[in-house]
Amino acid sequence: PEDINIPSLIERLKSDEVSELILAMNPNLEGESTAMYISRLVKPIGIKVTRLAKGLSVGGDLEYADEVTLSKAIAGRTDM
């Protein structure tokens, strides 16, 4: 937590006119943990916290996608 300067982020969110915090973390255990940690600290301030979508990459081959990637892609699907 010290590495990502959370106190500074919280102060900026409280003082600026911010309505949403978009988190862009690596899709690994460290990224997931960091996103959850930040989300827990920010939500009580009343700011919407979101993450970038996860799933299949453009140009990727569906044949090589693992179950977790497919699951995230299905969960994050959008209307056409």
PDB file of C-alpha atoms in Angstrom:
ATOM      1  CA  PRO A   1       0.000   0.000   0.000  1.00  0.00           C
ATOM      2  CA  GLU A   2       2.830   2.442   0.669  1.00  0.00           C
ATOM      3  CA  ASP A   3       4.096   2.013  -2.885  1.00  0.00           C
ATOM      4  CA  ILE A   4       0.903   3.319  -4.455  1.00  0.00           C
ATOM      5  CA  ASN A   5       0.494   6.455  -2.291  1.00  0.00           C
ATOM      6  CA  ILE A   6      -3.087   5.813  -1.174  1.00  0.00           C
ATOM      7  CA  PRO A   7      -3.288   8.792   1.241  1.00  0.00           C
ATOM      8  CA  SER A   8      -2.595  11.179  -1.654  1.00  0.00           C
ATOM      9  CA  LEU A   9      -5.245   9.485  -3.812  1.00  0.00           C
ATOM     10  CA  ILE A  10      -7.858   9.684  -1.045  1.00  0.00           C
ATOM     11  CA  GLU A  11      -7.127  13.369  -0.454  1.00  0.00           C
ATOM     12  CA  ARG A  12      -7.423  14.152  -4.170  1.00  0.00           C
ATOM     13  CA  LEU A  13     -10.698  12.242  -4.431  1.00  0.00           C
ATOM     14  CA  LYS A  14     -12.124  14.140  -1.462  1.00  0.00           C
ATOM     15  CA  SER A  15     -11.059  17.564  -2.688  1.00  0.00           C
ATOM     16  CA  ASP A  16     -11.679  17.324  -6.446  1.00  0.00           C
ATOM     17  CA  GLU A  17     -14.963  16.949  -8.297  1.00  0.00           C
ATOM     18  CA  VAL A  18     -14.549  13.265  -9.062  1.00  0.00           C
ATOM     19  CA  SER A  19     -17.549  11.030  -9.723  1.00  0.00           C
ATOM     20  CA  GLU A  20     -15.776   7.828 -10.771  1.00  0.00           C
ATOM     21  CA  LEU A  21     -12.427   6.145 -10.202  1.00  0.00           C
ATOM     22  CA  ILE A  22     -11.499   3.760 -13.034  1.00  0.00           C
ATOM     23  CA  LEU A  23      -8.918   1.185 -11.972  1.00  0.00           C
ATOM     24  CA  ALA A  24      -6.617  -0.297 -14.608  1.00  0.00           C
ATOM     25  CA  MET A  25      -4.694  -3.145 -12.992  1.00  0.00           C
ATOM     26  CA  ASN A  26      -2.933  -6.188 -14.352  1.00  0.00           C
ATOM     27  CA  PRO A  27      -5.285  -9.196 -14.366  1.00  0.00           C
ATOM     28  CA  ASN A  28      -3.227 -11.195 -11.865  1.00  0.00           C
ATOM     29  CA  LEU A  29      -3.422 -11.847  -8.121  1.00  0.00           C
ATOM     30  CA  GLU A  30      -1.521  -8.680  -7.224  1.00  0.00           C
ATOM     31  CA  GLY A  31      -3.694  -6.544  -9.501  1.00  0.00           C
ATOM     32  CA  GLU A  32      -6.902  -8.071  -8.134  1.00  0.00           C
ATOM     33  CA  SER A  33      -5.763  -7.563  -4.534  1.00  0.00           C
ATOM     34  CA  THR A  34      -4.734  -3.971  -5.167  1.00  0.00           C
ATOM     35  CA  ALA A  35      -8.037  -3.173  -6.889  1.00  0.00           C
ATOM     36  CA  MET A  36     -10.051  -4.648  -4.022  1.00  0.00           C
ATOM     37  CA  TYR A  37      -7.947  -2.761  -1.460  1.00  0.00           C
ATOM     38  CA  ILE A  38      -8.389   0.577  -3.218  1.00  0.00           C
ATOM     39  CA  SER A  39     -12.099  -0.052  -3.788  1.00  0.00           C
ATOM     40  CA  ARG A  40     -12.706  -0.701  -0.082  1.00  0.00           C
ATOM     41  CA  LEU A  41     -11.002   2.567   0.822  1.00  0.00           C
ATOM     42  CA  VAL A  42     -12.713   4.699  -1.830  1.00  0.00           C
ATOM     43  CA  LYS A  43     -16.336   3.475  -1.713  1.00  0.00           C
ATOM     44  CA  PRO A  44     -17.080   5.069   1.706  1.00  0.00           C
ATOM     45  CA  ILE A  45     -16.233   8.446   0.141  1.00  0.00           C
ATOM     46  CA  GLY A  46     -19.200   7.953  -2.220  1.00  0.00           C
ATOM     47  CA  ILE A  47     -17.252   7.696  -5.466  1.00  0.00           C
ATOM     48  CA  LYS A  48     -18.122   5.030  -8.019  1.00  0.00           C
ATOM     49  CA  VAL A  49     -15.235   2.567  -8.471  1.00  0.00           C
ATOM     50  CA  THR A  50     -14.966   0.566 -11.709  1.00  0.00           C
ATOM     51  CA  ARG A  51     -12.369  -1.582 -13.466  1.00  0.00           C
ATOM     52  CA  LEU A  52     -11.491  -1.994 -17.091  1.00  0.00           C
ATOM     53  CA  ALA A  53     -13.204  -4.962 -18.733  1.00  0.00           C
ATOM     54  CA  LYS A  54     -11.399  -8.286 -18.904  1.00  0.00           C
ATOM     55  CA  GLY A  55     -11.664 -11.082 -21.398  1.00  0.00           C
ATOM     56  CA  LEU A  56     -10.623 -11.971 -24.907  1.00  0.00           C
ATOM     57  CA  SER A  57      -8.198  -9.692 -26.679  1.00  0.00           C
ATOM     58  CA  VAL A  58      -8.790  -8.338 -30.170  1.00  0.00           C
ATOM     59  CA  GLY A  59      -7.042 -10.566 -32.673  1.00  0.00           C
ATOM     60  CA  GLY A  60      -6.807 -13.406 -30.149  1.00  0.00           C
ATOM     61  CA  ASP A  61      -7.687 -16.971 -31.011  1.00  0.00           C
ATOM     62  CA  LEU A  62     -10.692 -18.361 -29.126  1.00  0.00           C
ATOM     63  CA  GLU A  63      -9.220 -21.861 -29.381  1.00  0.00           C
ATOM     64  CA  TYR A  64      -6.392 -20.909 -26.985  1.00  0.00           C
ATOM     65  CA  ALA A  65      -8.484 -19.052 -24.387  1.00  0.00           C
ATOM     66  CA  ASP A  66      -8.584 -20.591 -20.910  1.00  0.00           C
ATOM     67  CA  GLU A  67     -11.711 -21.034 -18.746  1.00  0.00           C
ATOM     68  CA  VAL A  68     -11.072 -17.966 -16.587  1.00  0.00           C
ATOM     69  CA  THR A  69     -10.602 -15.709 -19.620  1.00  0.00           C
ATOM     70  CA  LEU A  70     -13.763 -17.062 -21.252  1.00  0.00           C
ATOM     71  CA  SER A  71     -15.698 -16.655 -18.012  1.00  0.00           C
ATOM     72  CA  LYS A  72     -14.599 -13.015 -17.662  1.00  0.00           C
ATOM     73  CA  ALA A  73     -15.406 -12.346 -21.322  1.00  0.00           C
ATOM     74  CA  ILE A  74     -18.920 -13.756 -20.900  1.00  0.00           C
ATOM     75  CA  ALA A  75     -19.500 -11.813 -17.675  1.00  0.00           C
ATOM     76  CA  GLY A  76     -18.367  -8.572 -19.339  1.00  0.00           C
ATOM     77  CA  ARG A  77     -20.317  -8.986 -22.574  1.00  0.00           C
ATOM     78  CA  THR A  78     -22.174  -6.003 -24.056  1.00  0.00           C
ATOM     79  CA  ASP A  79     -25.319  -5.595 -26.159  1.00  0.00           C
ATOM     80  CA  MET A  80     -25.013  -5.175 -29.915  1.00  0.00           C
TER      81      MET A  80
END
